[in-house]
């Protein structure tokens, strides 16, 4: 039997806590403290039951960014909400059934033989989607195809209802009538697909435009008879109809803030911290002298290389124009101090929706999600000390640094 003690569990806990506080204060005067209150709220917890399911059916002519949008949605839902999702791209099924390099005439609605093969590919993808959505724990399936006609869309909805999977349905239509944007998308994306691999770029572009014209001959845009949908026009105009529910609204919100054009991200480590200098891990220390020098140089780099772009005026002179930039840091002291020399000038800026604002350049925004992994009981120790005090933990970390979590 364990020895008798007059101490209550609470007293034991308090004594152990006090002892730990005293021990930590000796080797870790600047601990990494977990936030409390609102800032301690983790990434959003999904507010829907596991039985809620959603099928998203893409709509749009070729080269309007449907597949790109579908992939981004699934990545967002999977990464931030831990919701299983999968895309069923009819183009992939068509290539498996008919081969990759099919001429534009293959997409002519009057070509009955080709239409039969394309319908076969569509039904194969739809069958796999239904089988997938019937699985337990599955939440979202995306049917990625042009779905150009109302007849085809009605067929999809009927098949889903008859399958009895009990999923909500919504359409997402992408429209691009901006010739410059369309040409850029065709040359950057479509020419490099398996359909045109190894082909002359100009001939590939011409063939793809002819293929697109075949779809345009019978294309019908979404309207209220299609039920729930969001329509995206040139990535700037959004039409939302009859959207209800947690997941559909999450999709809509994400799609309305989605960029299809490239953006540049600059990533940097914080400057050398006081704990780096001592070989300690974790903590919430400030920068060393070397770290401050790095921060100064980072501020200069941000002003000269990031905040503006050089262009030539009518006389051939190089002119620097400001471009809007954002600044994200973690909530740790060392990252905020690393960003302290980045200037926050303001200038007038007009968004693509014609809204004019007084933009504050590099407005700082600390995110707790960007904080370094919490080192737990090892916070403030050196790796040598961890090896001596917690040898088993040290070995576990050495074997799998990616999956390891400190006690």
Coordinates of C-alpha atoms in Angstrom, one line a residue:
X1 CA 0.0 0.0 0.0
X2 CA 1.2 3.5 -0.6
X3 CA 2.4 5.4 2.4
X4 CA -0.2 7.4 4.3
X5 CA -0.2 11.1 3.8
X6 CA -2.3 13.9 5.4
X7 CA -2.1 16.0 2.2
X8 CA -5.2 16.4 0.1
X9 CA -5.1 15.9 -3.7
X10 CA -5.4 19.7 -4.2
X11 CA -2.5 20.4 -1.8
X12 CA -0.4 17.9 -3.6
X13 CA -1.2 19.5 -6.9
X14 CA -0.5 22.9 -5.6
X15 CA 2.8 21.9 -4.2
X16 CA 3.8 20.2 -7.4
X17 CA 2.7 23.2 -9.4
X18 CA 4.7 25.6 -7.1
X19 CA 7.7 23.4 -7.3
X20 CA 7.5 23.3 -11.1
X21 CA 7.1 27.1 -11.2
X22 CA 10.2 27.5 -9.0
X23 CA 12.2 25.0 -11.1
X24 CA 11.2 26.7 -14.4
X25 CA 12.0 30.2 -13.1
X26 CA 15.6 29.1 -12.6
X27 CA 16.4 27.8 -16.1
X28 CA 13.5 29.4 -18.1
X29 CA 12.9 33.0 -17.0
X30 CA 11.0 33.8 -20.2
X31 CA 8.6 30.8 -20.7
X32 CA 6.3 30.3 -23.7
X33 CA 2.9 30.8 -22.0
X34 CA -0.2 29.3 -23.6
X35 CA -2.7 32.1 -24.2
X36 CA -6.0 32.2 -22.3
X37 CA -9.4 33.6 -23.0
X38 CA -10.5 34.3 -26.5
X39 CA -7.0 34.1 -28.0
X40 CA -6.8 30.5 -26.7
X41 CA -9.6 29.4 -29.0
X42 CA -8.2 26.8 -31.4
X43 CA -8.9 26.6 -35.1
X44 CA -12.6 26.7 -35.6
X45 CA -14.5 23.6 -34.6
X46 CA -16.8 22.4 -37.2
X47 CA -20.4 23.1 -36.1
X48 CA -22.1 20.4 -38.0
X49 CA -22.8 16.7 -37.4
X50 CA -20.9 13.9 -39.2
X51 CA -24.1 13.0 -41.1
X52 CA -24.2 16.3 -43.0
X53 CA -23.1 15.7 -46.6
X54 CA -22.7 18.1 -49.5
X55 CA -22.2 17.5 -53.3
X56 CA -20.8 20.5 -55.2
X57 CA -21.4 20.4 -59.0
X58 CA -19.1 22.6 -61.0
X59 CA -20.5 24.5 -64.0
X60 CA -18.7 26.5 -66.7
X61 CA -17.1 26.5 -70.1
X62 CA -13.5 25.2 -70.4
X63 CA -10.7 27.4 -69.2
X64 CA -12.8 29.2 -66.6
X65 CA -10.9 27.8 -63.6
X66 CA -13.4 25.2 -62.4
X67 CA -10.8 22.5 -61.5
X68 CA -8.6 25.1 -59.8
X69 CA -11.5 26.3 -57.7
X70 CA -12.6 22.7 -56.9
X71 CA -9.1 21.8 -55.7
X72 CA -8.7 24.9 -53.6
X73 CA -12.1 24.3 -51.9
X74 CA -11.2 20.7 -51.1
X75 CA -7.8 21.7 -49.8
X76 CA -9.4 24.4 -47.6
X77 CA -12.1 22.1 -46.2
X78 CA -9.6 19.3 -45.6
X79 CA -6.8 21.3 -44.0
X80 CA -8.8 23.9 -41.9
X81 CA -11.9 21.8 -41.0
X82 CA -10.6 18.2 -41.2
X83 CA -13.5 17.3 -43.5
X84 CA -12.9 14.4 -45.9
X85 CA -13.5 15.5 -49.6
X86 CA -12.8 14.2 -53.1
X87 CA -13.0 15.6 -56.6
X88 CA -14.4 13.5 -59.5
X89 CA -13.1 15.1 -62.7
X90 CA -15.0 13.9 -65.7
X91 CA -12.1 14.9 -67.9
X92 CA -9.9 12.3 -66.2
X93 CA -12.6 9.6 -66.8
X94 CA -12.9 10.7 -70.5
X95 CA -9.1 10.4 -71.0
X96 CA -9.1 6.9 -69.5
X97 CA -12.0 5.8 -71.7
X98 CA -11.3 7.6 -75.0
X99 CA -7.6 8.7 -74.8
X100 CA -6.1 12.1 -74.2
X101 CA -5.6 13.7 -77.5
X102 CA -9.0 14.2 -79.0
X103 CA -9.7 16.8 -81.7
X104 CA -12.1 19.7 -81.2
X105 CA -14.7 17.9 -83.3
X106 CA -14.9 15.3 -80.6
X107 CA -16.8 17.9 -78.5
X108 CA -19.3 18.7 -81.2
X109 CA -22.8 18.1 -79.8
X110 CA -23.8 16.7 -83.2
X111 CA -21.1 14.0 -83.0
X112 CA -23.3 11.2 -81.7
X113 CA -20.5 8.7 -81.3
X114 CA -18.4 11.1 -79.3
X115 CA -21.4 12.2 -77.3
X116 CA -22.1 8.6 -76.3
X117 CA -18.5 8.2 -75.1
X118 CA -18.5 11.5 -73.2
X119 CA -21.8 10.5 -71.5
X120 CA -20.2 7.2 -70.5
X121 CA -17.4 9.1 -68.8
X122 CA -19.8 11.4 -67.1
X123 CA -21.9 8.5 -65.7
X124 CA -18.8 6.6 -64.6
X125 CA -17.7 9.7 -62.6
X126 CA -21.2 10.1 -61.2
X127 CA -21.3 6.5 -60.1
X128 CA -18.0 6.7 -58.3
X129 CA -19.1 10.0 -56.6
X130 CA -22.3 8.3 -55.3
X131 CA -20.3 5.3 -54.0
X132 CA -17.9 7.7 -52.3
X133 CA -20.7 9.7 -50.7
X134 CA -22.3 6.6 -49.3
X135 CA -19.3 5.9 -47.1
X136 CA -19.4 6.7 -43.4
X137 CA -17.6 9.8 -42.4
X138 CA -17.4 11.3 -45.9
X139 CA -18.7 14.8 -46.1
X140 CA -18.0 16.5 -49.4
X141 CA -17.8 15.3 -53.0
X142 CA -17.1 17.6 -56.0
X143 CA -18.4 16.7 -59.5
X144 CA -16.0 18.6 -61.8
X145 CA -17.3 18.9 -65.3
X146 CA -18.7 21.6 -67.7
X147 CA -22.3 20.5 -66.9
X148 CA -23.2 23.0 -69.7
X149 CA -26.9 22.2 -70.2
X150 CA -29.8 22.3 -67.8
X151 CA -30.7 18.8 -69.0
X152 CA -27.4 17.4 -67.8
X153 CA -27.7 19.2 -64.4
X154 CA -31.2 17.8 -63.9
X155 CA -29.9 14.4 -64.7
X156 CA -27.2 14.8 -62.0
X157 CA -29.7 16.0 -59.3
X158 CA -32.1 13.1 -60.2
X159 CA -29.4 10.5 -59.9
X160 CA -28.3 11.9 -56.5
X161 CA -31.8 11.8 -55.2
X162 CA -32.5 8.3 -56.4
X163 CA -29.2 7.1 -54.8
X164 CA -30.6 8.1 -51.4
X165 CA -27.4 9.5 -50.0
X166 CA -29.2 12.4 -48.3
X167 CA -26.7 15.0 -49.4
X168 CA -27.3 18.7 -49.9
X169 CA -26.6 19.8 -53.5
X170 CA -25.2 23.1 -54.8
X171 CA -23.8 24.3 -58.1
X172 CA -20.8 26.5 -58.5
X173 CA -20.5 28.2 -61.9
X174 CA -17.4 30.0 -63.0
X175 CA -17.8 32.5 -65.9
X176 CA -14.9 34.2 -67.6
X177 CA -15.7 36.7 -70.4
X178 CA -12.5 38.7 -69.9
X179 CA -10.5 38.0 -73.1
X180 CA -7.1 38.8 -71.6
X181 CA -7.7 36.6 -68.5
X182 CA -9.1 33.8 -70.7
X183 CA -6.1 33.9 -73.1
X184 CA -3.7 33.8 -70.1
X185 CA -5.5 30.9 -68.5
X186 CA -5.5 28.9 -71.8
X187 CA -1.8 29.4 -72.4
X188 CA -0.6 28.9 -68.8
X189 CA -2.9 25.9 -67.9
X190 CA -4.6 24.2 -70.7
X191 CA -1.7 23.9 -73.2
X192 CA 0.2 21.9 -70.5
X193 CA -2.5 19.4 -69.9
X194 CA -2.3 15.7 -71.2
X195 CA -4.7 16.7 -74.0
X196 CA -2.0 18.9 -75.6
X197 CA 1.3 17.4 -74.3
X198 CA 4.0 17.8 -76.9
X199 CA 1.8 19.9 -79.2
X200 CA 2.8 23.2 -80.8
X201 CA 1.5 25.9 -78.3
X202 CA -0.2 28.0 -81.0
X203 CA -1.9 25.1 -82.6
X204 CA -3.0 23.8 -79.2
X205 CA -4.5 27.2 -78.3
X206 CA -6.4 27.3 -81.6
X207 CA -7.7 23.8 -81.1
X208 CA -8.7 24.5 -77.5
X209 CA -10.6 27.7 -78.5
X210 CA -12.5 25.6 -81.1
X211 CA -13.3 23.0 -78.5
X212 CA -14.6 25.8 -76.2
X213 CA -16.8 27.1 -79.0
X214 CA -18.4 23.7 -79.3
X215 CA -19.5 23.9 -75.7
X216 CA -20.7 27.5 -76.1
X217 CA -23.1 26.4 -78.8
X218 CA -25.4 24.8 -76.2
X219 CA -24.3 26.4 -73.0
X220 CA -27.0 27.4 -70.5
X221 CA -26.0 29.5 -67.5
X222 CA -27.5 28.8 -64.0
X223 CA -30.8 30.4 -62.9
X224 CA -33.2 30.0 -60.1
X225 CA -34.6 26.8 -61.5
X226 CA -31.2 25.1 -60.7
X227 CA -31.7 25.6 -57.0
X228 CA -28.8 26.5 -54.7
X229 CA -25.8 28.0 -56.5
X230 CA -23.0 30.5 -56.4
X231 CA -22.0 32.1 -59.7
X232 CA -18.5 33.7 -60.0
X233 CA -17.9 36.1 -62.9
X234 CA -14.3 37.0 -63.7
X235 CA -13.4 36.4 -60.0
X236 CA -15.0 39.8 -59.2
X237 CA -18.8 39.5 -59.3
X238 CA -20.7 37.0 -57.2
X239 CA -24.3 35.9 -57.5
X240 CA -25.6 33.7 -54.6
X241 CA -29.0 31.9 -54.8
X242 CA -30.8 29.9 -52.1
X243 CA -27.7 28.8 -50.2
X244 CA -28.5 27.4 -46.7
X245 CA -26.5 25.5 -44.1
X246 CA -23.1 25.5 -42.5
X247 CA -21.0 23.8 -45.1
X248 CA -22.5 25.5 -48.2
X249 CA -22.0 28.9 -46.6
X250 CA -18.4 28.0 -45.7
X251 CA -17.9 27.2 -49.4
X252 CA -19.5 30.4 -50.5
X253 CA -17.4 32.5 -48.2
X254 CA -14.2 30.8 -49.2
X255 CA -15.0 31.1 -53.0
X256 CA -15.8 34.8 -52.7
X257 CA -12.3 35.4 -51.2
X258 CA -10.5 33.1 -53.6
X259 CA -7.8 34.5 -55.9
X260 CA -7.2 32.7 -59.2
X261 CA -4.2 34.8 -60.2
X262 CA -0.8 34.3 -58.7
X263 CA 0.2 36.0 -55.5
X264 CA 3.7 36.3 -54.0
X265 CA 4.5 35.2 -50.5
X266 CA 7.7 36.0 -48.7
X267 CA 8.6 33.8 -45.8
X268 CA 11.3 34.6 -43.2
X269 CA 12.5 33.1 -39.9
X270 CA 12.7 35.5 -36.9
X271 CA 16.0 37.0 -36.2
X272 CA 18.3 35.3 -33.7
X273 CA 16.7 35.4 -30.2
X274 CA 18.2 35.4 -26.8
X275 CA 17.2 31.8 -26.3
X276 CA 18.7 30.9 -29.7
X277 CA 22.0 32.3 -28.4
X278 CA 21.8 30.2 -25.2
X279 CA 20.7 27.1 -27.1
X280 CA 17.3 27.0 -25.4
X281 CA 14.2 25.9 -27.2
X282 CA 10.7 27.5 -27.0
X283 CA 10.3 30.4 -24.6
X284 CA 9.2 33.9 -25.5
X285 CA 12.5 35.8 -25.5
X286 CA 13.4 38.9 -27.5
X287 CA 16.1 39.3 -30.1
X288 CA 19.8 39.3 -29.6
X289 CA 22.0 42.0 -31.1
X290 CA 22.5 39.9 -34.2
X291 CA 18.7 39.4 -34.4
X292 CA 18.1 43.1 -34.3
X293 CA 20.6 43.7 -37.1
X294 CA 18.7 41.1 -39.2
X295 CA 15.4 42.9 -38.4
X296 CA 16.9 46.2 -39.7
X297 CA 18.0 44.6 -42.9
X298 CA 14.6 42.9 -43.3
X299 CA 12.9 46.2 -43.0
X300 CA 15.2 47.6 -45.7
X301 CA 14.5 44.6 -48.0
X302 CA 10.7 45.0 -47.4
X303 CA 10.8 48.6 -48.4
X304 CA 13.1 48.2 -51.5
X305 CA 12.1 44.9 -52.9
X306 CA 8.6 44.0 -51.7
X307 CA 6.5 47.1 -51.2
X308 CA 6.8 48.4 -54.7
X309 CA 7.5 47.4 -58.3
X310 CA 9.6 49.2 -60.9
X311 CA 8.1 50.1 -64.2
X312 CA 9.0 52.5 -67.0
X313 CA 7.0 55.6 -67.8
X314 CA 6.4 57.1 -71.2
X315 CA 9.9 58.6 -71.3
X316 CA 11.6 55.4 -70.4
X317 CA 12.4 56.4 -66.8
X318 CA 12.1 53.8 -64.1
X319 CA 9.3 54.6 -61.7
X320 CA 8.5 52.7 -58.5
X321 CA 4.8 52.2 -57.8
X322 CA 3.5 51.0 -54.5
X323 CA 1.6 47.7 -54.3
X324 CA -0.5 46.6 -51.3
X325 CA 1.2 44.2 -48.9
X326 CA 0.2 42.4 -45.8
X327 CA 2.3 41.4 -42.8
X328 CA 1.6 38.4 -40.7
X329 CA 3.6 37.3 -37.6
X330 CA 3.1 34.9 -34.8
X331 CA 2.2 36.2 -31.4
X332 CA 5.7 35.5 -30.1
X333 CA 7.9 38.4 -29.0
X334 CA 10.8 37.4 -31.3
X335 CA 8.7 37.6 -34.4
X336 CA 7.1 40.9 -33.6
X337 CA 10.6 42.4 -32.9
X338 CA 11.8 41.0 -36.2
X339 CA 9.1 43.0 -38.0
X340 CA 9.6 46.2 -36.0
X341 CA 11.6 48.0 -38.7
X342 CA 9.1 47.4 -41.5
X343 CA 7.5 50.7 -42.3
X344 CA 3.7 51.2 -42.3
X345 CA 3.2 54.0 -44.8
X346 CA -0.2 54.6 -46.3
X347 CA -1.3 55.3 -49.8
X348 CA -4.6 55.4 -51.8
X349 CA -5.5 52.2 -53.4
X350 CA -8.4 51.0 -55.6
X351 CA -9.6 47.4 -55.4
X352 CA -10.9 45.5 -58.5
X353 CA -14.4 46.1 -57.2
X354 CA -13.7 49.9 -57.6
X355 CA -13.6 50.4 -53.8
X356 CA -11.0 53.1 -52.8
X357 CA -9.3 52.8 -49.5
X358 CA -6.4 54.5 -47.7
X359 CA -4.2 51.3 -47.6
X360 CA -1.8 50.9 -44.6
X361 CA 1.3 49.1 -46.0
X362 CA 2.4 46.0 -44.0
X363 CA -0.3 46.5 -41.3
X364 CA 0.9 44.0 -38.7
X365 CA -1.4 41.1 -37.9
X366 CA -0.2 38.5 -35.3
X367 CA -1.6 35.0 -35.6
X368 CA -1.4 32.5 -32.8
X369 CA -1.7 29.8 -35.4
X370 CA 1.8 30.7 -36.5
X371 CA 3.3 30.3 -33.1
X372 CA 6.1 27.8 -32.7
X373 CA 5.1 24.4 -31.4
X374 CA 4.7 24.5 -27.6
X375 CA 7.6 22.7 -26.0
X376 CA 5.7 21.7 -22.9
X377 CA 7.8 20.5 -20.0
X378 CA 10.9 21.0 -22.2
X379 CA 10.2 24.7 -22.7
X380 CA 13.4 26.7 -21.9
X381 CA 15.7 23.6 -21.9
X382 CA 18.6 23.0 -24.2
X383 CA 18.6 19.8 -26.3
X384 CA 21.5 18.6 -24.1
X385 CA 19.4 19.1 -21.0
X386 CA 16.4 17.3 -22.6
X387 CA 18.7 14.3 -23.4
X388 CA 19.8 14.2 -19.8
X389 CA 16.5 14.8 -18.0
X390 CA 14.1 13.1 -20.5
X391 CA 16.2 10.6 -22.4
X392 CA 13.2 8.6 -23.7
X393 CA 11.5 11.8 -25.0
X394 CA 14.8 12.8 -26.7
X395 CA 15.0 9.5 -28.5
X396 CA 11.3 9.7 -29.6
X397 CA 11.9 13.1 -31.1
X398 CA 15.1 12.0 -32.9
X399 CA 13.2 9.1 -34.5
X400 CA 10.3 11.2 -35.9
X401 CA 10.6 14.9 -35.6
X402 CA 7.6 15.6 -37.8
X403 CA 5.0 13.7 -35.7
X404 CA 6.7 14.2 -32.3
X405 CA 4.9 16.3 -29.7
X406 CA 6.5 17.5 -26.4
X407 CA 5.0 16.2 -23.2

